[in-house]
Short mmCIF file of C-alpha atoms in Angstrom, two decimals:
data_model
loop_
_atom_site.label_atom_id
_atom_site.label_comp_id
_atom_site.label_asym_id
_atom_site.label_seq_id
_atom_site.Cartn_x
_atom_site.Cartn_y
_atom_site.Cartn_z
CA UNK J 1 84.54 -115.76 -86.85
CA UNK J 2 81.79 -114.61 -89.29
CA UNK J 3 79.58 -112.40 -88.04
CA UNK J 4 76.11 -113.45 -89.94
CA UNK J 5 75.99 -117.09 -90.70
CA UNK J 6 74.09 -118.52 -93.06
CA UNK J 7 71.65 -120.83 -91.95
CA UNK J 8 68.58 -123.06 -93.71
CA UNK J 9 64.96 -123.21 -92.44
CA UNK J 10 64.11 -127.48 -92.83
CA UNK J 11 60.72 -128.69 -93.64
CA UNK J 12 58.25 -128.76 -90.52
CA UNK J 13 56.50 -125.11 -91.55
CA UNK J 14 52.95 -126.51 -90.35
CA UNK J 15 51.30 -123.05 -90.63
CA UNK J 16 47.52 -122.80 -90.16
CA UNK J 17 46.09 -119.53 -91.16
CA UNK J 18 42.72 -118.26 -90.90
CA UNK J 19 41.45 -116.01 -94.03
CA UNK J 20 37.80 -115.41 -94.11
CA UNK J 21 36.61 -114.29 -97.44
CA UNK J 22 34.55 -110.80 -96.57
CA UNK J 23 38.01 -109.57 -94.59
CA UNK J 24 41.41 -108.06 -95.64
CA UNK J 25 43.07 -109.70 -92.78
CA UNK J 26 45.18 -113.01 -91.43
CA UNK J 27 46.88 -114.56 -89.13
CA UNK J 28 49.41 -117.04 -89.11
CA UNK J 29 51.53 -119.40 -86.84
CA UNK J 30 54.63 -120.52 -88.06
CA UNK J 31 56.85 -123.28 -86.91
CA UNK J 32 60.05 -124.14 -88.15
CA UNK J 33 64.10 -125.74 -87.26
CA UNK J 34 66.96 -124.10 -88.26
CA UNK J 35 70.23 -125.76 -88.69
CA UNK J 36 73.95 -123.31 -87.99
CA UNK J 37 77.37 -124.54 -88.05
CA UNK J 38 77.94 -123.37 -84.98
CA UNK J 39 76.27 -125.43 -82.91
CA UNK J 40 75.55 -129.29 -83.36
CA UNK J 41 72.24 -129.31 -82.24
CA UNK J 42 68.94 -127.62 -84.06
CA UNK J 43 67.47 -124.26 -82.62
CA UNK J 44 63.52 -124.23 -82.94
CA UNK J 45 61.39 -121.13 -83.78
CA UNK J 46 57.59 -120.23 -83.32
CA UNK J 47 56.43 -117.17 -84.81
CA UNK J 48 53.08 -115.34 -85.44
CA UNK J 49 52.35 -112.76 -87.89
CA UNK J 50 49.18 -110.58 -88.93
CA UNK J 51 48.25 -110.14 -92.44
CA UNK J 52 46.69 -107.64 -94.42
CA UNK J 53 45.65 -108.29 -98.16
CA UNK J 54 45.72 -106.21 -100.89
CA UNK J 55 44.02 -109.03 -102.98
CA UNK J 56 43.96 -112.81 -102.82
CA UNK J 57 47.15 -113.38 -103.93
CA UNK J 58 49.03 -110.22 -101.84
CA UNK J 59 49.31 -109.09 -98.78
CA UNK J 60 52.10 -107.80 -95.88
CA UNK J 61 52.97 -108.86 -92.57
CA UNK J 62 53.92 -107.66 -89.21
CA UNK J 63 54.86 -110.04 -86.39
CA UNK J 64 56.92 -111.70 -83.91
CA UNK J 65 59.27 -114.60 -83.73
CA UNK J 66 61.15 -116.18 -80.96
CA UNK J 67 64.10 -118.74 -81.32
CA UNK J 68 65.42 -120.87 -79.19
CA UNK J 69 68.81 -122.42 -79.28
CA UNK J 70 71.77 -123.80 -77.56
CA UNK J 71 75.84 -123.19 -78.45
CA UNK J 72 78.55 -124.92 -77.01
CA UNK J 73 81.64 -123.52 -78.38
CA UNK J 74 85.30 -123.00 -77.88
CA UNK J 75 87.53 -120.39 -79.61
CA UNK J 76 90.80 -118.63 -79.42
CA UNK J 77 91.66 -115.51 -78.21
CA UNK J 78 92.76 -113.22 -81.20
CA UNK J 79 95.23 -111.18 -78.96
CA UNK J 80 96.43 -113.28 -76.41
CA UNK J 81 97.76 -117.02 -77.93
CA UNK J 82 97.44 -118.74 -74.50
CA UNK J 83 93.80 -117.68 -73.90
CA UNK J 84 90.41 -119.16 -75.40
CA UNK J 85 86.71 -118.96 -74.55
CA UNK J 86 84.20 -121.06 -73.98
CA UNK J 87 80.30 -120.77 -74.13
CA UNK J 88 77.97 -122.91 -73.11
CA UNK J 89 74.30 -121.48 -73.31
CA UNK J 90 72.03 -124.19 -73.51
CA UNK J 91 68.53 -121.97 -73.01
CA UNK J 92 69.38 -118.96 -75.98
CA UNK J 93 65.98 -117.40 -76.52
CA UNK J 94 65.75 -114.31 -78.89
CA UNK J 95 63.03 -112.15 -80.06
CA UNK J 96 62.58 -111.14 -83.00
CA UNK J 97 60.34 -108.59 -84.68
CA UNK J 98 58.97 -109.29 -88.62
CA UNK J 99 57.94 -107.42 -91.29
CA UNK J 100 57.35 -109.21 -94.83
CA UNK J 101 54.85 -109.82 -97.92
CA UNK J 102 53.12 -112.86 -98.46
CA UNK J 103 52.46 -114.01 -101.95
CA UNK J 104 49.85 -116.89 -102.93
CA UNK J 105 48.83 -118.38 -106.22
CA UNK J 106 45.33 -119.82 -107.40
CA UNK J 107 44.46 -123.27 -106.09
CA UNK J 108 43.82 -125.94 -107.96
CA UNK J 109 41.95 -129.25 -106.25
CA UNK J 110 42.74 -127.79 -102.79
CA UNK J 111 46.88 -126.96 -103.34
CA UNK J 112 48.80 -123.82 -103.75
CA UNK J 113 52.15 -122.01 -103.30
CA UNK J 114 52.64 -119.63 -101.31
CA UNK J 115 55.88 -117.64 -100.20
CA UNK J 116 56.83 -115.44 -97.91
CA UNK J 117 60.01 -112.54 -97.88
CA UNK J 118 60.34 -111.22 -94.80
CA UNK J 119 62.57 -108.62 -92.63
CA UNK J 120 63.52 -109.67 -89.04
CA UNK J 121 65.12 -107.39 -85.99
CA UNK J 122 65.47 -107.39 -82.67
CA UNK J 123 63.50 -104.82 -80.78
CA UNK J 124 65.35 -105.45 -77.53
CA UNK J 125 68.78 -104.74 -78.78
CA UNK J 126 70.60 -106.08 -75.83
CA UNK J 127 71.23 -109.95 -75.00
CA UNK J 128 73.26 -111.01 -71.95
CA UNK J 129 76.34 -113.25 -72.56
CA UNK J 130 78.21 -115.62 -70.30
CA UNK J 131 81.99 -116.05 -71.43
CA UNK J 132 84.83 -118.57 -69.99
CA UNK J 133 88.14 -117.60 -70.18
CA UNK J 134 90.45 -119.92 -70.00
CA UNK J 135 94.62 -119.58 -70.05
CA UNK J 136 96.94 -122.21 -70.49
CA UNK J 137 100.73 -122.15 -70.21
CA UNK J 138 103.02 -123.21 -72.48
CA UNK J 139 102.60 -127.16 -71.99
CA UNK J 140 98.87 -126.61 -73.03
CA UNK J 141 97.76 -127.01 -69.01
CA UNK J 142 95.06 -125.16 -67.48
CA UNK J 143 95.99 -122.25 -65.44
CA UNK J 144 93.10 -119.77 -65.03
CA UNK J 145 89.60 -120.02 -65.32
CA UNK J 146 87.06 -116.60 -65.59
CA UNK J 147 83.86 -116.19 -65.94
CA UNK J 148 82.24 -113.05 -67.59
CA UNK J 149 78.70 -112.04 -67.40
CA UNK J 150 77.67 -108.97 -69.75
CA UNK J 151 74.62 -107.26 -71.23
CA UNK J 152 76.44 -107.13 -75.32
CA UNK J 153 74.33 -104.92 -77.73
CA UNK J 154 73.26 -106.32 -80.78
CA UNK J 155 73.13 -103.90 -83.42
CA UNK J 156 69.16 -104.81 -83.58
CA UNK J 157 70.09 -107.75 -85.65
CA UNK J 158 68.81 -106.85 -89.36
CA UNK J 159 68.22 -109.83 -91.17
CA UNK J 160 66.05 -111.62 -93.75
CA UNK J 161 64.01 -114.77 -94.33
CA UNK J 162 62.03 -116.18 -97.35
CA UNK J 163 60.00 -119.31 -97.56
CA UNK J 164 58.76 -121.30 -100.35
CA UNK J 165 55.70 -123.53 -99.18
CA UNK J 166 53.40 -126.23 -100.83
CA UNK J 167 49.82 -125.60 -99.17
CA UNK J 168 46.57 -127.25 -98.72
CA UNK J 169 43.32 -125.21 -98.19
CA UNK J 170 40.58 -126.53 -96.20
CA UNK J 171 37.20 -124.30 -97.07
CA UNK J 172 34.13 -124.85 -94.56
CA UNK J 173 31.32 -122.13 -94.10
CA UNK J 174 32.64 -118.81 -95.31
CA UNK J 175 35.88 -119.71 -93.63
CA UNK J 176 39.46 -121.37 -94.94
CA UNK J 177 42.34 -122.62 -93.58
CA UNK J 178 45.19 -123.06 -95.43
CA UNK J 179 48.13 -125.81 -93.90
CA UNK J 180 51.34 -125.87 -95.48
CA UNK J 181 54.74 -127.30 -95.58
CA UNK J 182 57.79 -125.95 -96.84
CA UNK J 183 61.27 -124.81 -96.54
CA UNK J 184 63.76 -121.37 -97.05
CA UNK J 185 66.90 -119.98 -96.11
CA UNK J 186 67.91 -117.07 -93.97
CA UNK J 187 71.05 -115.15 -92.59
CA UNK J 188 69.07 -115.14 -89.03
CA UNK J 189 71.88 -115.04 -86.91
CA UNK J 190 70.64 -116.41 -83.34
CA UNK J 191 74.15 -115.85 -81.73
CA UNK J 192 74.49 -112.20 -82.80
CA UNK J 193 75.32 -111.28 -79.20
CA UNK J 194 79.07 -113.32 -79.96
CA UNK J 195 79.39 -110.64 -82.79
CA UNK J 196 78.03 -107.69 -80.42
#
């Protein structure tokens, strides 16, 4: 089973960010779907990170994200040939901690790019997991069923993210918001606690 799988941020990255133009200093919401082989359904994350620019064009971040997912997966035991495990956790919420630089180029007629690199972790470094054994005899019929509840730790969960985003910038007063719409990839690993 790999431990970090590879997963794909899809489009929906509506992210509305305030910059007024006498401050160093942003904020942004970010929402976004991730897609993972292991599970057939999409897991959905909402972050928010605070910005602090070194120029127009520059600046780092420091934030938070959570994701939420579902798995619903079987697998075989790698010591015992008559065993497997099941998981079924439909409400997976993780939190994430992220720090990252955000890079923007000139407008022109309202539109931009803008992308971001960022670092994510886990500051709570222990998830609880919910495991069913199962054993079957030889003819492949059920004969034991266990369930296993356990706090797993995760290692912190170092990973990274970067986005690439087409954006729009709205200007009224002295303030701007900026929405945009992109995509990126990541080794964000929201089942770490499998791996744990």
């Amino acid at each position: 089973m790999k431990k970090i799988i590879l997963t794909s941020i899809l489009g929906l990255l509506f992210l509305p960010q305030f910059l007024f133009s006498q401050k160093n200093e942003g904020f942004d919401l970010d929402a976004g779907m991730f897609v993972s082989d292991l599970t057939q359904s999409l897991s959905f994350n909402l972050s928010g990170k605070y910005y602090y620019w070194f120029n127009p064009y520059l600046g780092y971040s420091l934030g938070a994200m959570f994701n939420y997912s579902s798995i619903d997966l079987m697998f075989e035991s790698p010591v015992d040939k008559y065993s497997s495990y099941y998981i079924d956790d439909k409400k997976n919420i993780n939190l994430s901690g992220i720090i990252g630089v955000k890079f923007f180029t000139p407008t022109y007629k309202g539109f931009g790019l803008m992308s971001d690199v960022n670092s994510l972790f886990e500051p709570i470094s222990y998830n609880a997991i919910s495991i069913d054994k199962r054993t079957f005899d030889t003819n492949s019929n059920l004969t034991e069923d266990k369930s296993k509840n356990k706090m797993v730790f995760t290692h912190f969960n170092p990973n990274f993210n970067i986005q690439v985003n087409l954006f729009y910038e709205v200007k009224k007063d002295l303030k701007k918001m900026r929405f945009a719409l992109g995509g990126g990839i990541t080794n964000y690993n929201a089942y770490n606690t499998l791996s744990g």
